[in-house]
XYZ file of C-alpha atoms in Angstrom:
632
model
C 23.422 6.736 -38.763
C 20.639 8.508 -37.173
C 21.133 11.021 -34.070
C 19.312 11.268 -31.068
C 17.326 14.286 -29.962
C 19.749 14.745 -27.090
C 23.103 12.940 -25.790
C 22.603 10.398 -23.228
C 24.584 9.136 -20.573
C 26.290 6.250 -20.016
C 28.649 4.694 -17.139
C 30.084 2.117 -15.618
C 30.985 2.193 -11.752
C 33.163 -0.408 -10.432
C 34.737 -0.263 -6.900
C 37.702 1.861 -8.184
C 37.123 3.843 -11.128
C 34.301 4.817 -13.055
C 33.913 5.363 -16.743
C 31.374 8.026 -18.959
C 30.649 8.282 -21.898
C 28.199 10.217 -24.135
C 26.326 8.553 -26.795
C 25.302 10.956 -29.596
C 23.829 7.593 -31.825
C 23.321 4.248 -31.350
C 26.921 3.046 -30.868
C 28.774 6.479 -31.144
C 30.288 7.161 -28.223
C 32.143 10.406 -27.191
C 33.534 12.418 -24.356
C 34.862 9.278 -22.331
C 36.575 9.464 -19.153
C 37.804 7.619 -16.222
C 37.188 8.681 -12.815
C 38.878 7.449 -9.849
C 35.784 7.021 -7.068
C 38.290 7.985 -4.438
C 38.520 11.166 -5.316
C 34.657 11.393 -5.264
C 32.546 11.990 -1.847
C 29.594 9.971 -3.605
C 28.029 9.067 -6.940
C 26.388 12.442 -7.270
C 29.855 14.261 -6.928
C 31.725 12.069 -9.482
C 28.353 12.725 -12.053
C 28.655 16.146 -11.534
C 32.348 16.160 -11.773
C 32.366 14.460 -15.326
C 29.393 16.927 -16.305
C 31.097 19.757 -15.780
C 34.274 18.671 -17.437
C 32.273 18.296 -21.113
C 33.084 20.195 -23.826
C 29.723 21.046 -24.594
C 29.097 22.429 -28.394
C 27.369 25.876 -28.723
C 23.573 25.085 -28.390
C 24.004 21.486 -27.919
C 20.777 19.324 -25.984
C 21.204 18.616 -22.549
C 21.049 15.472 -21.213
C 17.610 13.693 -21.048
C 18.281 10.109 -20.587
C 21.204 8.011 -18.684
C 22.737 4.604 -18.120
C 24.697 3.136 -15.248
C 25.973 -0.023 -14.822
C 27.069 -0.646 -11.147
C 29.000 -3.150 -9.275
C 26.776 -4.315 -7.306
C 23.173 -6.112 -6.815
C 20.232 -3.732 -8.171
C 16.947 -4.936 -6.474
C 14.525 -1.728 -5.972
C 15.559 2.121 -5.982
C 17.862 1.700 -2.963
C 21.720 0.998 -4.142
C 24.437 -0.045 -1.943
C 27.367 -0.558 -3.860
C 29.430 -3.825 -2.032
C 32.940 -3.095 -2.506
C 32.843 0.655 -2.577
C 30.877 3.079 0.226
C 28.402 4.774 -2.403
C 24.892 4.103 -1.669
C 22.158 6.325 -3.560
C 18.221 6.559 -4.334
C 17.804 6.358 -7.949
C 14.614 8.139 -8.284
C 16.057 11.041 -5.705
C 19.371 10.999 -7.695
C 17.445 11.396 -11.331
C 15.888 14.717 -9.616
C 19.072 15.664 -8.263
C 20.523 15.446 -11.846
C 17.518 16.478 -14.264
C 17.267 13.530 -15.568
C 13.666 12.094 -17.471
C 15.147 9.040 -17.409
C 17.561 7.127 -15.228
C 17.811 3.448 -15.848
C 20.975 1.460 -12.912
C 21.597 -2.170 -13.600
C 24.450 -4.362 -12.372
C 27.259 -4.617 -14.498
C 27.347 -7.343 -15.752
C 23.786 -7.370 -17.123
C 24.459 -4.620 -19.095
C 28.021 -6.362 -20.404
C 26.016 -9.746 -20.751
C 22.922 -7.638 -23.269
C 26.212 -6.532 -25.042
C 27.235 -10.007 -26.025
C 25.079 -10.035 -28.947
C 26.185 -6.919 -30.094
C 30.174 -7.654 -30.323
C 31.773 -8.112 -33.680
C 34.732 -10.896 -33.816
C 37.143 -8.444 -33.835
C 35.464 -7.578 -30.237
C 36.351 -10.554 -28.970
C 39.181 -13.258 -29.189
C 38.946 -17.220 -28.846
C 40.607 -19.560 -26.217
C 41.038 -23.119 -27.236
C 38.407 -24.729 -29.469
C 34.757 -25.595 -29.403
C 32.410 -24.183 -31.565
C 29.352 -22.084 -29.674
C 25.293 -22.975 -30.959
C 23.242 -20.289 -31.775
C 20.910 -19.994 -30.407
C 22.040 -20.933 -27.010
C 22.856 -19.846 -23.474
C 25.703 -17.435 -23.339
C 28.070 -17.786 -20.053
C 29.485 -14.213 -18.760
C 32.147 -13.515 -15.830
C 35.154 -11.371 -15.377
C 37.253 -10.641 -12.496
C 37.979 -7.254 -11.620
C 37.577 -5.553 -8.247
C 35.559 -8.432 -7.654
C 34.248 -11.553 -9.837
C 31.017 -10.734 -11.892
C 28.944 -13.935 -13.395
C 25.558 -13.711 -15.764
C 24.556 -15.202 -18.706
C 22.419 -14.793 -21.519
C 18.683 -17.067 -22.560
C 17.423 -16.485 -25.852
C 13.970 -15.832 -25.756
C 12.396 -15.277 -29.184
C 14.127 -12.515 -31.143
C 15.973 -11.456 -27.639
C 17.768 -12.476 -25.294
C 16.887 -12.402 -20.835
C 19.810 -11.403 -19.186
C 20.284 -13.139 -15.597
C 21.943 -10.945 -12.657
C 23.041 -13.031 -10.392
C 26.149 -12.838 -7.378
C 27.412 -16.370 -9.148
C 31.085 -14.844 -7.569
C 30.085 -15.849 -4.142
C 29.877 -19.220 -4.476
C 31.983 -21.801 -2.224
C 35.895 -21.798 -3.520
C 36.402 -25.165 -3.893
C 40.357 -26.197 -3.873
C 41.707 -28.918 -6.317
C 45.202 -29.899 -5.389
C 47.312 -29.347 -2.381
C 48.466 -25.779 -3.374
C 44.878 -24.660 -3.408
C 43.892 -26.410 -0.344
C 47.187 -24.080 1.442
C 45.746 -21.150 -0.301
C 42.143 -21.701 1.394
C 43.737 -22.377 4.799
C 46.089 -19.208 4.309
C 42.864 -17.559 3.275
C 40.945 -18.832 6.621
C 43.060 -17.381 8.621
C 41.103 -13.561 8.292
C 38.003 -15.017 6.332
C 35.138 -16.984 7.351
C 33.711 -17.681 3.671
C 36.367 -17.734 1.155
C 34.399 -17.437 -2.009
C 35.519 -17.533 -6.002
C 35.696 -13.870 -6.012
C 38.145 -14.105 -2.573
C 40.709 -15.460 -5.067
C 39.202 -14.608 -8.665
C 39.571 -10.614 -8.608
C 42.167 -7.624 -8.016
C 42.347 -8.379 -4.005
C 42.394 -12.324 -5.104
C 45.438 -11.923 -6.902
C 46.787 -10.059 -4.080
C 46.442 -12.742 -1.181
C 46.901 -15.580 -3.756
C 50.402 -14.209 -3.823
C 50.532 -13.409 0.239
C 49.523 -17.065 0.331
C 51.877 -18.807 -1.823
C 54.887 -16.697 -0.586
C 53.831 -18.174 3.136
C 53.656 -21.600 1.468
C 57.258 -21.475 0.059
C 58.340 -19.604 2.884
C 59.811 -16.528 0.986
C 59.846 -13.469 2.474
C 58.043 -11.090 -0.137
C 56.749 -7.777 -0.198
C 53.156 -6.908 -0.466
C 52.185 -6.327 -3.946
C 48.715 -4.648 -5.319
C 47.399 -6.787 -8.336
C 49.165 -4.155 -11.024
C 52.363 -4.848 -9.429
C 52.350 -9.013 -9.370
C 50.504 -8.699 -13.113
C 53.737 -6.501 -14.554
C 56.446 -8.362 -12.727
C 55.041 -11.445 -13.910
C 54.823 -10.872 -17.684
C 57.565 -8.016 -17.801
C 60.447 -9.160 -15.302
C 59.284 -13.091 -15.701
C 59.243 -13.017 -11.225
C 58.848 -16.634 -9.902
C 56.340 -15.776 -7.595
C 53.992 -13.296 -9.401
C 54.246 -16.142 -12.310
C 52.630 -18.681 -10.362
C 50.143 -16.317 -9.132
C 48.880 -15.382 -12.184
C 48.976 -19.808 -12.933
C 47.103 -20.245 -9.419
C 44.614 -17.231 -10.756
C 44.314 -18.645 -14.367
C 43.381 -22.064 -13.214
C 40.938 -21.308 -10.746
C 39.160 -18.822 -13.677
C 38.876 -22.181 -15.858
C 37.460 -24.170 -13.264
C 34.639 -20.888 -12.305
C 34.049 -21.087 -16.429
C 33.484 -24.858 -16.253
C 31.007 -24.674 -13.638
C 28.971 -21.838 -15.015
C 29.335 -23.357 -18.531
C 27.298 -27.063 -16.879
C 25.408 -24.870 -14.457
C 23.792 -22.697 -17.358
C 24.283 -25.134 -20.178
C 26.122 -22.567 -21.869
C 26.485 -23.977 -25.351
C 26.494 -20.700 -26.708
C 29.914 -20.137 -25.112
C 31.514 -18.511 -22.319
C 33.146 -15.115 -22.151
C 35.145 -13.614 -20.099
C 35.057 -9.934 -19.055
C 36.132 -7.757 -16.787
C 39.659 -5.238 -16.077
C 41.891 -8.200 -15.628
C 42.092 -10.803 -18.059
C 41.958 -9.193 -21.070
C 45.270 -7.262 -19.637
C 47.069 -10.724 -19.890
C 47.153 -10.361 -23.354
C 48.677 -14.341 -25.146
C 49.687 -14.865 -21.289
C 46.323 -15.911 -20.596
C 45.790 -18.024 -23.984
C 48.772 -20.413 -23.588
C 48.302 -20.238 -19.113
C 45.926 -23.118 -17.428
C 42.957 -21.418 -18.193
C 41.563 -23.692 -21.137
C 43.061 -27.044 -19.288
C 41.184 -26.369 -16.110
C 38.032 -25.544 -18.415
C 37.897 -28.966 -20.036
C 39.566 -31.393 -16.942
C 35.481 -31.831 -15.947
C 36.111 -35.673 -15.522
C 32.735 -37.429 -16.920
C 31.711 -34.229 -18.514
C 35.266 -33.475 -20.638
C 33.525 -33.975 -24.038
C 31.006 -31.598 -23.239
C 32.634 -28.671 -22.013
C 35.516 -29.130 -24.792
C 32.779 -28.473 -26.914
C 32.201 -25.115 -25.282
C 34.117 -22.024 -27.022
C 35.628 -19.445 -24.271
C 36.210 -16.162 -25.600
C 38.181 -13.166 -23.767
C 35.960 -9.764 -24.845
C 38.951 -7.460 -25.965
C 36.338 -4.244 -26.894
C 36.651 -1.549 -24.366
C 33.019 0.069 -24.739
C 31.577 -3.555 -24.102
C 29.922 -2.442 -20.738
C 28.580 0.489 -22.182
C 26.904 -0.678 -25.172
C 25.066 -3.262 -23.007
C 23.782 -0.426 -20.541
C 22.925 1.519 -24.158
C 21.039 -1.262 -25.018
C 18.798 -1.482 -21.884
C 18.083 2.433 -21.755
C 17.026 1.779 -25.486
C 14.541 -0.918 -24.951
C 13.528 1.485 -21.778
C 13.022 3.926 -23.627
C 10.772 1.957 -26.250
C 8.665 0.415 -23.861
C 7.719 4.143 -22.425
C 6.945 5.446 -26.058
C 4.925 1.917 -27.057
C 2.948 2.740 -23.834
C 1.975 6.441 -23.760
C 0.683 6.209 -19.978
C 3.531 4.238 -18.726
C 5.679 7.868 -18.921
C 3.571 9.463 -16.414
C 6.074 12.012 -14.612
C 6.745 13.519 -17.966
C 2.982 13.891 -18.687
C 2.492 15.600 -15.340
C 5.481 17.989 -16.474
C 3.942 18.887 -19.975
C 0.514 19.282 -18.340
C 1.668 21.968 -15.613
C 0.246 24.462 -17.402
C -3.292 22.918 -17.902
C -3.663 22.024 -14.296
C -5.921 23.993 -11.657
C -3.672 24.981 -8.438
C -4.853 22.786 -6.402
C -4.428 19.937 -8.978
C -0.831 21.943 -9.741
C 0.000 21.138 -5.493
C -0.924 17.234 -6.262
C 1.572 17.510 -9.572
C 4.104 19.219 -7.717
C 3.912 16.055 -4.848
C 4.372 13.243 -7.386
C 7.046 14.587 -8.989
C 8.882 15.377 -5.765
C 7.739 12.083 -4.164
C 7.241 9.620 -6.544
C 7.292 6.331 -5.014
C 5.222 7.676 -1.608
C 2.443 8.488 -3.763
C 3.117 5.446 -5.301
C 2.612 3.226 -1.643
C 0.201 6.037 0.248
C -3.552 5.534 0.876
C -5.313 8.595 -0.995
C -6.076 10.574 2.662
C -2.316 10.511 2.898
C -1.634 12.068 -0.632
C -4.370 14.707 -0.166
C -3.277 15.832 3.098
C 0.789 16.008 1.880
C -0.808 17.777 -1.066
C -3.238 20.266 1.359
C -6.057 19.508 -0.941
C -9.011 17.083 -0.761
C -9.587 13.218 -2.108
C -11.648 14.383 -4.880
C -9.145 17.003 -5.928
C -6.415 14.245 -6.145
C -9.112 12.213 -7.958
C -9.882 15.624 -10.083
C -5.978 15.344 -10.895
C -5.970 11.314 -12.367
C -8.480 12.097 -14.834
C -6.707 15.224 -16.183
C -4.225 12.659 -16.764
C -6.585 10.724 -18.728
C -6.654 7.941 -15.949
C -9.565 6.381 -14.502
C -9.118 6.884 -11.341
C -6.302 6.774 -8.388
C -5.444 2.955 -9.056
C -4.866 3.489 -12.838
C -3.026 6.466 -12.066
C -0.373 4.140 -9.823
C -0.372 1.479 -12.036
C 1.013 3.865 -14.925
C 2.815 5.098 -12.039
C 4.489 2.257 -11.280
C 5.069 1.294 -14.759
C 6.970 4.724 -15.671
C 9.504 5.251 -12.182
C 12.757 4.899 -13.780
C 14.791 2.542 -11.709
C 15.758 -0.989 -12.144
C 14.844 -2.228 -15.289
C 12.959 -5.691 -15.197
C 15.325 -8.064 -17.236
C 16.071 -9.573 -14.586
C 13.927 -12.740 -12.672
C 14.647 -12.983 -8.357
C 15.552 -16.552 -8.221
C 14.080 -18.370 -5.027
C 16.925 -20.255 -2.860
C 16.493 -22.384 0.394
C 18.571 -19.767 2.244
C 15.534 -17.379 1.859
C 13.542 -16.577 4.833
C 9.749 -16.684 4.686
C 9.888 -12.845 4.358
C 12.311 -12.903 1.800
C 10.432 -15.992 -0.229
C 7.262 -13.595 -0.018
C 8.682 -10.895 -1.087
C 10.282 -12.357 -4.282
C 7.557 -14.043 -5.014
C 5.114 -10.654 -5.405
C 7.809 -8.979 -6.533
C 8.388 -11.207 -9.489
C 4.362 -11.288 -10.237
C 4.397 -7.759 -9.505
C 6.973 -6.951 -12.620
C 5.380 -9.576 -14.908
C 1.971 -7.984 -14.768
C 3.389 -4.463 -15.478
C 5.005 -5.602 -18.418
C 1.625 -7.761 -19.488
C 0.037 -4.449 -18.613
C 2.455 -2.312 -20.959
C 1.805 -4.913 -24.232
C -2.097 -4.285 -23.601
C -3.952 -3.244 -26.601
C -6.675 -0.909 -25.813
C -8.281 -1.907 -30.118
C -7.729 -5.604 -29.459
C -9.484 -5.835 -26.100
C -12.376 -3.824 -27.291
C -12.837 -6.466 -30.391
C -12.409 -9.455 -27.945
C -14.983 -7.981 -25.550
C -17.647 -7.207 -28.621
C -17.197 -10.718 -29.874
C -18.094 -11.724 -26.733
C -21.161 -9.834 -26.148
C -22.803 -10.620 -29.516
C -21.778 -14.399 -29.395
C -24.983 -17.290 -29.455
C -21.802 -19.871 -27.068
C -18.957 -18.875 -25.588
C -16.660 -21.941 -25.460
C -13.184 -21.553 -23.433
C -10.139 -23.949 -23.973
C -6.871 -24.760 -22.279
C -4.976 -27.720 -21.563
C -2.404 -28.861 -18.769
C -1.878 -26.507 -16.102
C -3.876 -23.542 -17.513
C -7.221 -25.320 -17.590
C -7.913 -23.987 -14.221
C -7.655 -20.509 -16.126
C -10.740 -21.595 -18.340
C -12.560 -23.226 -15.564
C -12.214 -19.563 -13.418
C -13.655 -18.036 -17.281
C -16.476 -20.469 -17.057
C -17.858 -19.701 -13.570
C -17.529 -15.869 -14.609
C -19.290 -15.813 -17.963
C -22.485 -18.440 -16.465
C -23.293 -16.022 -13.718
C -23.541 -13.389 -16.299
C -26.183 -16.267 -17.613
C -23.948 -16.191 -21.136
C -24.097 -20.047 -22.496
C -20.401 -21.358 -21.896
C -18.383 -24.428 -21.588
C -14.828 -25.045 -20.310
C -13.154 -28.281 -22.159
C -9.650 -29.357 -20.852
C -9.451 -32.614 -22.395
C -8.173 -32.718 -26.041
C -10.627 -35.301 -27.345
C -13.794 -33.378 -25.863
C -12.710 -30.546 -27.250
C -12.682 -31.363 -31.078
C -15.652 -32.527 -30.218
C -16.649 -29.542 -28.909
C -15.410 -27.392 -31.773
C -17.408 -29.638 -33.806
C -20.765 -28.443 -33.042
C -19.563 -24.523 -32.529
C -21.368 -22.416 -35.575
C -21.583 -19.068 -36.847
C -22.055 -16.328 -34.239
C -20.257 -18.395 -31.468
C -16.814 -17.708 -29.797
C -13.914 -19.932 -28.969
C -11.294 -18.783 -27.053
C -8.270 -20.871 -26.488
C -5.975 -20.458 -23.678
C -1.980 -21.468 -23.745
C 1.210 -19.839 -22.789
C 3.248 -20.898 -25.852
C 0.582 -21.112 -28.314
C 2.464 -24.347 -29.789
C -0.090 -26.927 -28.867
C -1.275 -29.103 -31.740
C -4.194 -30.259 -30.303
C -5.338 -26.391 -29.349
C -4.310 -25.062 -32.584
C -6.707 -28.372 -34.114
C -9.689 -26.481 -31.983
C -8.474 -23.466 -34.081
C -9.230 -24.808 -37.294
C -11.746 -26.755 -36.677
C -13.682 -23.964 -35.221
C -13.004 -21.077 -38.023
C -14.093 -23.853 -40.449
C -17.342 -23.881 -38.812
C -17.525 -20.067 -38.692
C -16.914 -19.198 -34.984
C -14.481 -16.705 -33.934
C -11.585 -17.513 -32.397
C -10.214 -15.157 -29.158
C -6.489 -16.305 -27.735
C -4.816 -15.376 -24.789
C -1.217 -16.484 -25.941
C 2.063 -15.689 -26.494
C 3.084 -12.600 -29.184
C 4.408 -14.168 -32.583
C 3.222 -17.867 -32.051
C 1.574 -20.170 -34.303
C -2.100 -19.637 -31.898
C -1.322 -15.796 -32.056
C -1.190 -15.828 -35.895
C -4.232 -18.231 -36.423
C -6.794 -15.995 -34.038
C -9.064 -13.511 -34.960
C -8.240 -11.616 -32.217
C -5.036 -11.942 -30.740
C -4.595 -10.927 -26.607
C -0.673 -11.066 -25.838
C 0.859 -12.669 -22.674
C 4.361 -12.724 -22.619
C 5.866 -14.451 -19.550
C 8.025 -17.937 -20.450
C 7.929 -20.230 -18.219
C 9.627 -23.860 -18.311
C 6.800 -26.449 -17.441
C 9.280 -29.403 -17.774
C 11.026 -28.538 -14.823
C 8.081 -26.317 -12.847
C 5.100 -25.626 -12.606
C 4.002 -22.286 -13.671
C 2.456 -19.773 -11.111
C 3.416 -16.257 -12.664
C 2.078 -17.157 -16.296
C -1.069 -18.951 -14.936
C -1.619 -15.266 -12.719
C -1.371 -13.156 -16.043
C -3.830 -15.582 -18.206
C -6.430 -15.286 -15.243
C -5.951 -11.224 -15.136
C -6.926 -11.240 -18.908
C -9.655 -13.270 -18.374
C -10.878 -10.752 -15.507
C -10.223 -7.697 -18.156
C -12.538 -9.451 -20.330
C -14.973 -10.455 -17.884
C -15.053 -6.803 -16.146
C -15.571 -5.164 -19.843
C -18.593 -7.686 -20.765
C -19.777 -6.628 -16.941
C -19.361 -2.830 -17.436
C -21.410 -3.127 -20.788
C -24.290 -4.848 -19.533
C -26.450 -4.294 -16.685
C -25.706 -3.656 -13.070
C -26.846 -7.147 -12.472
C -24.414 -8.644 -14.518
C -21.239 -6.543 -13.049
C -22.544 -7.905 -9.545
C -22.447 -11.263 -10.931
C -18.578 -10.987 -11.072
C -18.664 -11.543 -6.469
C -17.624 -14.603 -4.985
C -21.005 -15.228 -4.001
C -24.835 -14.293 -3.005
C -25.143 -11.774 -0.338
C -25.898 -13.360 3.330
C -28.685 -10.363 4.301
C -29.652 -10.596 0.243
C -30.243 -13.906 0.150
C -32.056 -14.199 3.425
C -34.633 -11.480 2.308
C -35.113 -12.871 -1.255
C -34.217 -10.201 -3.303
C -31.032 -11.877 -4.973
C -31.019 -11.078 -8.923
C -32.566 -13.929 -11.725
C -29.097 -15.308 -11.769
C -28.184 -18.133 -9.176
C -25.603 -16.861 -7.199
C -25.675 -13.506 -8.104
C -24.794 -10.424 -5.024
C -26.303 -7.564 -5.673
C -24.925 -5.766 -2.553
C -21.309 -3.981 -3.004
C -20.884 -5.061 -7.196
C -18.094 -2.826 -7.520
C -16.237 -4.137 -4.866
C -15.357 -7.701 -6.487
C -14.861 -6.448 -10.150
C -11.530 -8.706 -10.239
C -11.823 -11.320 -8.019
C -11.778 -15.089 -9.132
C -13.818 -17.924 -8.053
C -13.309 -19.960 -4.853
């Protein structure tokens, strides 16, 4: 099994202990330890503490790359860990460390991207059922709190969700439970799943059914009521672990007819899999199927407890390996380590603008260029001087790349909008979502395929766009672009016009067909019809569908979204970028006219005074201004 250049790091922090590893090769994991965070002022401390504790060979590789998968939310570079007092920057803490490459998840992301990855002997069956493949996966585990994901396939992958499914409403089924909320009331406001589904659950489940029965018992930490139960067979710590069991099978059932989890659901996480055959033969499994209408389908549904202890960490190994194979597919997107090779190369001025970004990543990232030159002590141009050494056009393409190559969260995830969310917080999900899709559009862009798009363009007779459904808009926008260039065009968003329109195309003319799956027969009809008349076919699709492999040339948008049950705003954003790359590269390689033809519309003081260019419409004041902007 192949070795990689240098160890990398892997952990998992819950709110009382966390666990390292090194990984030498995929799957080979050594040096493992358990720290208790108590004993740690922060996550730096506990890091450094496990660091220095290797047994490093003689002449071994320091560490380049690391993993962590957190308890908690992981939205930005701020973390704030909820049941523990650890808080950290991730980009300040990958300095800190010497790390190229630091990747934090939640989790249970990075225990849900293991899923795939488990042999049978990593996990063991509960009940019946028989999972689908390929199907949603259903994930949760109760430790020092409750953790939920799940798994969608998505082509060859899977999308792992991170979601706080453990806060959710406890609901109470039977008397008992409804004492155990009320108990529960009595010091919390919201008594969620993970209240009564976790290591503090288990505790006040037991405060609360010793109140019920009146008993006078002593306080017990979860370790305590788990051995008593299963070692010294106590009354009390028995039916705590049958309250706790239950109320796990009714969490499974709902996330297993929330998700449609047909794939299964499994459960993770320090507790369960301690109950050993306890937990087959306890209410688990009858609470999972007792779904009244919906019995037959969640009996269908396999549960499976994950027995492998490096679970977690081959899930986080798994996300720092697609990391790291998105930075190497996209030789840009790993700025900060071009800026360190280049050192050498740079002027010292330009070395003072290096030495900035790598100290202050993500305020370069959000400051104006005045700002950056004067934190730098140099001028604009020098900063500009210091994005082309980089090989990038300017400032903007120097963020972008940028942005693309800050190791922080890694985008697997998608912000879900809720009614709860303020106007603020709707806003902000909303860019931030379109935000990550177009850097990962902008990381599959093919610098060869965009050039052959754009020269097919230029030397075609008829340009002729199609798109159905939603995206037609997306060939309308093209339309209105390429006619102010004065390029002969057409838009057609009705199937039967357009076979009629691919009809008539000929040799030397261009068709390019616009849809997010690529799966439509009547588009991939317009295909044939026009290669059998000799055009050339240009599609803005999705990578490895049937459009994809019929094109000539192939430009790759991959962002699914489910039409049956939205409509789709992020996709529709990425297939009108492309069509602004292509529309900005025609510009730039004809004349100055034609790159002002890309505005919004004739200049007021141009128009007045009659010099507006041939082509109606057309500003000729401020061209490069409006490169990308779309039509009104």
């Amino acid at each position: 099994m192949p070795r990689f250049d240098s160890p990398r790091l892997l952990a998992d922090i819950g709110g009382t202990y966390a666990r390292f590893a090194l990984e030498t090769g995929p799957g080979e994991f050594t040096q493992m330890a358990s720290l208790r965070c108590a004993d740690h002022a922060d996550f730096h401390a506990a890091v450094r503490a496990y660091l220095e504790s290797l047994n490093w060979p003689e002449g071994a590789q320091q560490i380049a790359h690391a993993a962590v998968a957190i308890a908690n939310p992981v939205e930005g570079d701020r973390v704030r860990m909820t049941n523990y007092h650890w808080q950290f920057s991730i980009d300040e803490m990958r300095q800190r460390l010497g790390f190229d490459t630091l990747v934090v998840v939640n989790d249970f992301t990075a225990l849900a991207m293991a899923l795939p990855r488990l042999a049978e002997v990593d996990v063991r069956q509960v009940g019946g059922g028989q999972a689908r493949r390929p199907s949603v996966i259903g994930l949760l585990g109760a430790g020092t709190g409750l953790g939920v994901s799940g798994l969608i396939p998505a082509g060859e992958g899977w999308i792992a969700l991170g979601t706080e499914g453990g806060h959710v409403n406890f609901g109470p089924r039977d008397e008992r439970e409804m004492d155990i909320l009320k108990f529960a009331w009595q010091t919390l406001d919201h008594v969620s799943y993970e209240r009564l589904i976790s290591g503090p659950g288990l505790e006040l489940i037991h405060r609360a059914l010793a109140a019920r029965h009146g008993v006078d018992a002593p306080t017990l930490q979860a370790p305590a009521i788990t051995q008593r139960a299963l070692d010294e067979g106590d009354a009390l710590c028995l039916e705590t672990l049958e309250v706790f069991c239950g109320l796990l099978g009714t969490a499974a059932a709902n996330l297993a007819v929330t998700l449609g989890s047909l794939g299964g659901i499994y459960i993770g996480g320090g507790i369960v899999p301690r109950l050993g055959e306890y937990f087959d033969r306890s209410p688990f499994r009858a609470r999972f199927e007792d779904k009244g209408r919906f019995r037959d389908y969640v009996s269908a549904i396999p549960t499976f407890v994950i027995t492998a202890e490096n679970a977690t960490f081959k899930g986080a190994s798994a996300i720092l390996e697609n990391q790291l194979r998105n930075l190497q597919a996209s030789p840009g997107s790993a700025i900060l380590g071009q800026i360190r090779r280049a050192r050498s190369e740079l002027s010292p001025a330009e070395l003072r603008v290096a030495d900035l970004v790598l100290a202050q990543p993500r305020s370069v990232l959000n400051d104006p260029i005045a700002e950056i030159a004067r934190a730098a002590g140099v001028s604009q141009p020098t900063v500009i001087r210091f994005c082309r050494s980089l090989g990038c056009e300017g400032l903007s393409d120097f963020k972008l790349r940028l942005a693309s190559g800050l190791t922080g969260t890694v985008p697997v995830t998608h912000t879900q909008v809720n009614t709860n969310d303020s106007m603020l917080e709707l806003g902000a999900k909303v860019l931030g979502n379109t935000a990550s899709a177009i850097l990962q559009v902008r990381s599959h862009l093919n610098r060869d395929t965009i050039d052959r798009a754009i020269d097919l363009l230029l030397s075609a007779h008829r340009i002729e766009f199609f798109a159905l459904g939603h995206y037609s808009v997306v060939a309308q926008d093209a339309q209105f672009k390429f006619l102010r260039f004065g390029m002969p065009c057409g838009a057609y968003t009705d199937p039967r016009l357009q076979l009629l329109a691919a009809d008539v195309l000929r040799e030397g003319d261009v068709a390019v067909v616009i849809s997010s799956g690529g799966r439509l027969p009547e588009l991939l009809s317009v295909v044939e019809k026009a290669q059998e008349r000799g055009a050339k076919v240009v599609a803005i699709t999705a990578s490895q569908s049937p459009l994809a492999k019929k094109a000539d040339v192939t430009l790759i948008v991959d962002h699914i979204e489910d039409i049956a049950t939205h409509l789709p705003m992020v996709s529709r954003i990425l297939h009108l970028l492309v069509i602004d790359i292509l529309a900005v590269g025609v510009a730039m390689r004809r004349s100055p006219d034609s790159i002002a033809a890309l505005g919004d519309g004739p200049d007021e003081e141009v128009a007045k005074s009659g010099r507006a260019g041939a082509a109606p419409g057309v500003s000729t004041a401020s061209p490069l201004a409006r490169l990308t902007s779309h039509s009104r």
